[in-house]
């Protein structure tokens, strides 16, 4: 079952054709990577999914419904949230305030709980849901809990990236979009962040990652698409692509 399916997407910026008839899929509960060099169209593609860039033609089906060119806030409400390139954290706010900003659009909901072997549906208020999600994010990133009262501007680059991912998780997305999460990070931090991204997937989310660091990303992805000049140049299972000679020569220099 696909959580996302893009069909024949075309995006122009005036005379620049950034995406030229791209089709791709994200299976529910998987990590899919979009790889490619600078200017390949990766950011444009991910922005079109979150609604920040408009498409000229084609479809973006989210759980079967076409969301192409819907307003960004409506797309966010459907369950797609993006952790943007450059992190875009609110530097003057504390770590916890940044996380709470991410929960702005949450609503009260119902949850199934099991007590003494009996399942029942209970109503969960927005406040309870926010606390549950905050607990979950602090569980993934304990350093954010330690620093929750600190101004976000004082965090290291890796911690800011954790905060950006945590803020997106506070909106309880079904599909998480990560745009260049490894940009400028040291190898040890890369490893720590991707271990958490895998855990997030294992706990039921679908994840689409745009990255230039192809090698690290293929290690955690299930499937990948390689974009070149706005077209899908290659696609396949990550475990196959990581040993593909053409890809290794063109993109996997950076290990
Ligand atoms: P990078 O890794 O450098 O971010 P990318 O693969 O994400 O690259 P995009 O940023 O999507 O690539 O850019 C794809 C093409 O569209 C490039 O030729 C770029 O110059 C062009 N482009 C991107 N944004 C705009 C814009 N707002 N106006 C005009 N052209 C744009």
Tab-separated table of C-alpha atoms and ligand atoms in Angstrom:
chain	number	residue	atom	x	y	z
A	1	UNK	CA	0.000	0.000	0.000
A	2	UNK	CA	1.398	3.410	-0.980
A	3	UNK	CA	1.067	6.373	1.328
A	4	UNK	CA	2.284	8.627	-1.496
A	5	UNK	CA	2.232	8.270	-5.256
A	6	UNK	CA	3.448	10.958	-7.630
A	7	UNK	CA	2.392	10.702	-11.270
A	8	UNK	CA	3.942	12.629	-14.193
A	9	UNK	CA	4.762	15.704	-12.117
A	10	UNK	CA	5.961	18.789	-14.003
A	11	UNK	CA	7.213	21.958	-12.269
A	12	UNK	CA	8.508	25.074	-14.027
A	13	UNK	CA	10.016	28.191	-12.523
A	14	UNK	CA	9.342	30.397	-15.547
A	15	UNK	CA	11.813	29.167	-18.124
A	16	UNK	CA	13.569	26.734	-15.745
A	17	UNK	CA	11.946	23.301	-15.936
A	18	UNK	CA	12.921	21.952	-12.513
A	19	UNK	CA	10.839	18.720	-12.593
A	20	UNK	CA	10.172	17.036	-15.927
A	21	UNK	CA	7.513	14.347	-15.613
A	22	UNK	CA	8.595	12.581	-12.429
A	23	UNK	CA	6.711	9.548	-11.076
A	24	UNK	CA	7.494	7.858	-7.762
A	25	UNK	CA	5.984	5.994	-4.813
A	26	UNK	CA	6.413	5.767	-1.053
A	27	UNK	CA	5.178	2.538	0.472
A	28	UNK	CA	3.538	2.859	3.893
A	29	UNK	CA	6.042	2.380	6.712
A	30	UNK	CA	9.124	2.703	4.506
A	31	UNK	CA	12.022	5.115	4.083
A	32	UNK	CA	12.384	6.389	0.519
A	33	UNK	CA	15.358	8.517	-0.552
A	34	UNK	CA	15.574	11.101	-3.313
A	35	UNK	CA	19.208	11.476	-4.290
A	36	UNK	CA	20.993	13.638	-6.831
A	37	UNK	CA	23.501	16.403	-7.367
A	38	UNK	CA	22.969	20.135	-6.767
A	39	UNK	CA	20.184	21.482	-8.936
A	40	UNK	CA	18.719	18.047	-9.764
A	41	UNK	CA	15.307	19.168	-8.486
A	42	UNK	CA	15.215	17.362	-5.126
A	43	UNK	CA	14.142	20.332	-3.017
A	44	UNK	CA	11.589	21.406	-5.629
A	45	UNK	CA	10.058	17.922	-5.549
A	46	UNK	CA	9.776	17.788	-1.761
A	47	UNK	CA	8.406	21.341	-1.627
A	48	UNK	CA	5.691	20.406	-4.107
A	49	UNK	CA	4.570	17.612	-1.759
A	50	UNK	CA	4.279	20.010	1.196
A	51	UNK	CA	2.574	22.572	-1.049
A	52	UNK	CA	5.296	25.227	-0.941
A	53	UNK	CA	5.830	25.017	-4.720
A	54	UNK	CA	3.027	24.731	-7.259
A	55	UNK	CA	2.962	22.069	-9.973
A	56	UNK	CA	2.107	22.778	-13.620
A	57	UNK	CA	0.719	19.295	-14.184
A	58	UNK	CA	0.639	15.795	-12.734
A	59	UNK	CA	-0.744	14.274	-9.552
A	60	UNK	CA	0.479	13.899	-5.965
A	61	UNK	CA	-1.706	11.216	-4.430
A	62	UNK	CA	-1.615	10.987	-0.638
A	63	UNK	CA	-3.542	7.945	0.552
A	64	UNK	CA	-5.203	8.022	-2.864
A	65	UNK	CA	-6.285	11.688	-2.746
A	66	UNK	CA	-4.740	14.261	-5.093
A	67	UNK	CA	-3.125	16.979	-2.963
A	68	UNK	CA	-1.174	18.708	-5.774
A	69	UNK	CA	-1.463	22.477	-5.415
A	70	UNK	CA	-3.484	22.341	-2.189
A	71	UNK	CA	-2.638	25.038	0.379
A	72	UNK	CA	0.351	24.207	2.587
A	73	UNK	CA	-1.605	24.379	5.861
A	74	UNK	CA	-4.259	22.008	4.493
A	75	UNK	CA	-1.588	19.514	3.421
A	76	UNK	CA	-0.015	19.713	6.896
A	77	UNK	CA	-3.416	18.913	8.414
A	78	UNK	CA	-3.743	15.783	6.276
A	79	UNK	CA	-0.626	14.325	7.957
A	80	UNK	CA	2.365	15.355	5.825
A	81	UNK	CA	4.954	17.433	7.676
A	82	UNK	CA	8.330	18.677	6.540
A	83	UNK	CA	11.551	19.251	8.399
A	84	UNK	CA	12.975	21.872	6.056
A	85	UNK	CA	16.438	22.330	4.590
A	86	UNK	CA	18.388	24.762	6.757
A	87	UNK	CA	16.335	23.621	9.791
A	88	UNK	CA	14.453	26.954	10.139
A	89	UNK	CA	14.285	26.750	13.898
A	90	UNK	CA	13.095	29.798	15.835
A	91	UNK	CA	16.391	30.861	17.335
A	92	UNK	CA	15.006	33.274	19.943
A	93	UNK	CA	12.649	30.672	21.462
A	94	UNK	CA	13.637	27.882	23.830
A	95	UNK	CA	13.982	24.296	22.660
A	96	UNK	CA	10.640	23.346	24.220
A	97	UNK	CA	8.878	26.401	22.786
A	98	UNK	CA	10.128	25.390	19.330
A	99	UNK	CA	8.701	21.897	19.844
A	100	UNK	CA	5.370	23.300	21.013
A	101	UNK	CA	5.151	25.412	17.842
A	102	UNK	CA	5.165	22.099	15.960
A	103	UNK	CA	2.069	20.932	17.822
A	104	UNK	CA	0.046	24.022	16.860
A	105	UNK	CA	-2.267	22.222	14.419
A	106	UNK	CA	-2.974	19.174	16.629
A	107	UNK	CA	-6.521	18.333	17.657
A	108	UNK	CA	-8.034	16.145	20.347
A	109	UNK	CA	-8.257	12.557	19.128
A	110	UNK	CA	-9.220	9.012	20.040
A	111	UNK	CA	-6.782	6.279	20.983
A	112	UNK	CA	-7.168	2.569	21.549
A	113	UNK	CA	-5.721	1.432	24.870
A	114	UNK	CA	-5.523	-2.085	26.284
A	115	UNK	CA	-5.994	-2.661	30.007
A	116	UNK	CA	-5.985	-6.171	31.517
A	117	UNK	CA	-6.354	-7.644	28.037
A	118	UNK	CA	-9.409	-5.490	27.204
A	119	UNK	CA	-9.130	-2.876	24.439
A	120	UNK	CA	-11.120	0.300	24.582
A	121	UNK	CA	-11.251	3.615	22.751
A	122	UNK	CA	-10.562	6.674	24.883
A	123	UNK	CA	-10.717	10.364	24.035
A	124	UNK	CA	-7.387	12.185	24.291
A	125	UNK	CA	-7.430	15.979	24.689
A	126	UNK	CA	-5.050	18.140	22.665
A	127	UNK	CA	-3.114	18.883	25.853
A	128	UNK	CA	-2.657	15.181	26.645
A	129	UNK	CA	-1.620	14.481	23.044
A	130	UNK	CA	0.976	17.287	23.164
A	131	UNK	CA	2.452	15.834	26.361
A	132	UNK	CA	2.562	12.328	24.841
A	133	UNK	CA	4.331	13.624	21.734
A	134	UNK	CA	6.747	15.736	23.782
A	135	UNK	CA	7.613	12.609	25.763
A	136	UNK	CA	8.135	10.675	22.539
A	137	UNK	CA	10.417	13.366	21.057
A	138	UNK	CA	12.430	13.609	24.285
A	139	UNK	CA	12.688	9.802	24.196
A	140	UNK	CA	14.195	9.953	20.709
A	141	UNK	CA	16.426	12.922	21.499
A	142	UNK	CA	17.301	13.020	25.239
A	143	UNK	CA	19.690	15.931	24.616
A	144	UNK	CA	16.691	18.100	23.689
A	145	UNK	CA	15.124	17.301	27.063
A	146	UNK	CA	18.333	18.275	28.854
A	147	UNK	CA	18.360	21.544	26.941
A	148	UNK	CA	14.636	22.216	26.872
A	149	UNK	CA	14.876	25.600	28.615
A	150	UNK	CA	17.857	26.759	26.539
A	151	UNK	CA	17.504	29.203	23.647
A	152	UNK	CA	17.503	27.262	20.378
A	153	UNK	CA	20.254	29.521	19.026
A	154	UNK	CA	22.689	27.997	21.551
A	155	UNK	CA	22.312	24.441	20.170
A	156	UNK	CA	25.000	22.790	18.047
A	157	UNK	CA	24.256	22.067	14.375
A	158	UNK	CA	23.406	18.431	15.124
A	159	UNK	CA	21.117	19.380	18.015
A	160	UNK	CA	19.374	21.960	15.805
A	161	UNK	CA	18.744	19.211	13.254
A	162	UNK	CA	17.294	17.018	16.009
A	163	UNK	CA	15.079	19.933	17.024
A	164	UNK	CA	13.865	20.413	13.445
A	165	UNK	CA	12.934	16.720	13.174
A	166	UNK	CA	11.402	16.775	16.669
A	167	UNK	CA	9.299	19.817	15.785
A	168	UNK	CA	7.896	18.043	12.710
A	169	UNK	CA	7.138	14.960	14.861
A	170	UNK	CA	5.195	17.171	17.300
A	171	UNK	CA	2.573	17.570	14.556
A	172	UNK	CA	2.086	13.763	14.606
A	173	UNK	CA	2.712	13.233	10.877
A	174	UNK	CA	1.961	10.042	9.002
A	175	UNK	CA	4.481	11.023	6.311
A	176	UNK	CA	7.623	12.859	7.396
A	177	UNK	CA	9.580	14.807	4.765
A	178	UNK	CA	13.257	15.424	5.557
A	179	UNK	CA	15.111	17.902	3.337
A	180	UNK	CA	18.912	17.513	3.570
A	181	UNK	CA	18.956	16.428	7.237
A	182	UNK	CA	22.689	15.678	7.131
A	183	UNK	CA	23.826	19.024	5.709
A	184	UNK	CA	27.023	20.153	7.443
A	185	UNK	CA	26.968	17.457	10.138
A	186	UNK	CA	29.934	15.448	11.419
A	187	UNK	CA	29.934	11.662	10.776
A	188	UNK	CA	29.124	10.691	14.376
A	189	UNK	CA	26.086	12.978	14.451
A	190	UNK	CA	24.987	11.652	11.055
A	191	UNK	CA	24.991	8.156	12.515
A	192	UNK	CA	23.064	9.232	15.629
A	193	UNK	CA	20.401	11.067	13.631
A	194	UNK	CA	19.884	8.259	11.146
A	195	UNK	CA	19.570	5.687	13.942
A	196	UNK	CA	16.657	7.742	15.243
A	197	UNK	CA	15.160	8.123	11.759
A	198	UNK	CA	15.145	4.306	11.481
A	199	UNK	CA	13.474	4.046	14.887
A	200	UNK	CA	10.827	6.542	13.805
A	201	UNK	CA	10.133	4.348	10.770
A	202	UNK	CA	10.025	1.189	12.893
A	203	UNK	CA	7.410	2.856	15.070
A	204	UNK	CA	5.122	3.198	12.053
A	205	UNK	CA	5.869	6.407	10.126
A	206	UNK	CA	6.644	6.730	6.431
A	207	UNK	CA	9.656	8.896	5.611
A	208	UNK	CA	10.832	10.618	2.447
A	209	UNK	CA	14.411	11.928	2.617
A	210	UNK	CA	16.112	14.293	0.195
A	211	UNK	CA	19.881	14.029	0.568
A	212	UNK	CA	23.138	14.654	-1.232
A	213	UNK	CA	24.921	12.187	1.045
A	214	UNK	CA	23.841	9.185	-1.012
A	215	UNK	CA	25.920	6.551	0.726
A	216	UNK	CA	24.696	7.227	4.279
A	217	UNK	CA	21.123	7.616	3.085
A	218	UNK	CA	21.082	4.342	1.113
A	219	UNK	CA	22.209	2.564	4.265
A	220	UNK	CA	18.896	3.341	6.001
A	221	UNK	CA	16.525	3.699	3.019
A	222	UNK	CA	14.335	0.909	1.655
A	223	UNK	CA	14.028	2.354	-1.845
A	224	UNK	CA	15.637	5.276	-3.681
A	225	UNK	CA	15.213	7.496	-6.710
A	226	UNK	CA	18.156	9.299	-8.287
A	227	UNK	CA	17.199	12.589	-9.926
A	228	UNK	CA	19.244	14.214	-12.663
A	229	UNK	CA	18.214	17.512	-14.254
A	230	UNK	CA	14.620	17.075	-13.130
A	231	UNK	CA	14.173	13.464	-14.276
A	232	UNK	CA	14.377	10.079	-12.551
A	233	UNK	CA	17.681	8.762	-13.813
A	234	UNK	CA	17.680	5.556	-11.760
A	235	UNK	CA	15.521	3.878	-9.128
A	236	UNK	CA	15.599	0.694	-7.124
A	237	UNK	CA	15.924	-1.010	-3.782
A	238	UNK	CA	18.501	0.821	-1.664
A	239	UNK	CA	20.333	-2.454	-1.012
A	240	UNK	CA	20.783	-2.919	-4.795
A	241	UNK	CA	21.686	0.704	-5.567
A	242	UNK	CA	24.412	0.834	-2.930
A	243	UNK	CA	26.408	-1.690	-4.984
A	244	UNK	CA	25.405	-0.365	-8.429
A	245	UNK	CA	28.616	0.600	-10.289
A	246	UNK	CA	27.120	3.534	-12.197
A	247	UNK	CA	25.697	5.027	-9.000
A	248	UNK	CA	28.834	4.354	-6.987
A	249	UNK	CA	30.954	6.165	-9.588
A	250	UNK	CA	28.610	9.113	-10.042
A	251	UNK	CA	27.262	9.750	-6.545
A	252	UNK	CA	28.771	7.619	-3.831
A	253	UNK	CA	32.126	9.306	-3.571
A	254	UNK	CA	31.228	10.716	-0.153
A	255	UNK	CA	31.219	7.852	2.390
B	1	LIG	P1	20.348	21.463	-4.049
B	1	LIG	O1	20.858	20.135	-3.621
B	1	LIG	O2	21.419	22.394	-4.526
B	1	LIG	O3	19.389	22.095	-3.094
B	1	LIG	P2	18.171	20.439	-5.654
B	1	LIG	O4	18.366	19.114	-6.272
B	1	LIG	O5	17.370	20.499	-4.410
B	1	LIG	O6	19.545	21.156	-5.434
B	1	LIG	P3	16.359	22.447	-6.653
B	1	LIG	O7	16.702	23.404	-5.576
B	1	LIG	O8	15.056	21.775	-6.590
B	1	LIG	O9	17.510	21.338	-6.784
B	1	LIG	O10	16.521	23.215	-8.060
B	1	LIG	C1	16.185	22.623	-9.310
B	1	LIG	C2	16.346	23.670	-10.417
B	1	LIG	O11	15.366	24.688	-10.276
B	1	LIG	C3	17.690	24.377	-10.409
B	1	LIG	O12	18.057	24.604	-11.749
B	1	LIG	C4	17.411	25.699	-9.702
B	1	LIG	O13	18.275	26.710	-10.130
B	1	LIG	C5	15.982	25.976	-10.123
B	1	LIG	N1	15.222	26.710	-9.100
B	1	LIG	C6	15.005	26.341	-7.831
B	1	LIG	N2	14.250	27.243	-7.175
B	1	LIG	C7	13.973	28.220	-8.067
B	1	LIG	C8	13.230	29.446	-8.035
B	1	LIG	N3	12.574	29.821	-6.930
B	1	LIG	N4	13.201	30.204	-9.155
B	1	LIG	C9	13.837	29.822	-10.290
B	1	LIG	N5	14.537	28.671	-10.401
B	1	LIG	C10	14.617	27.880	-9.318
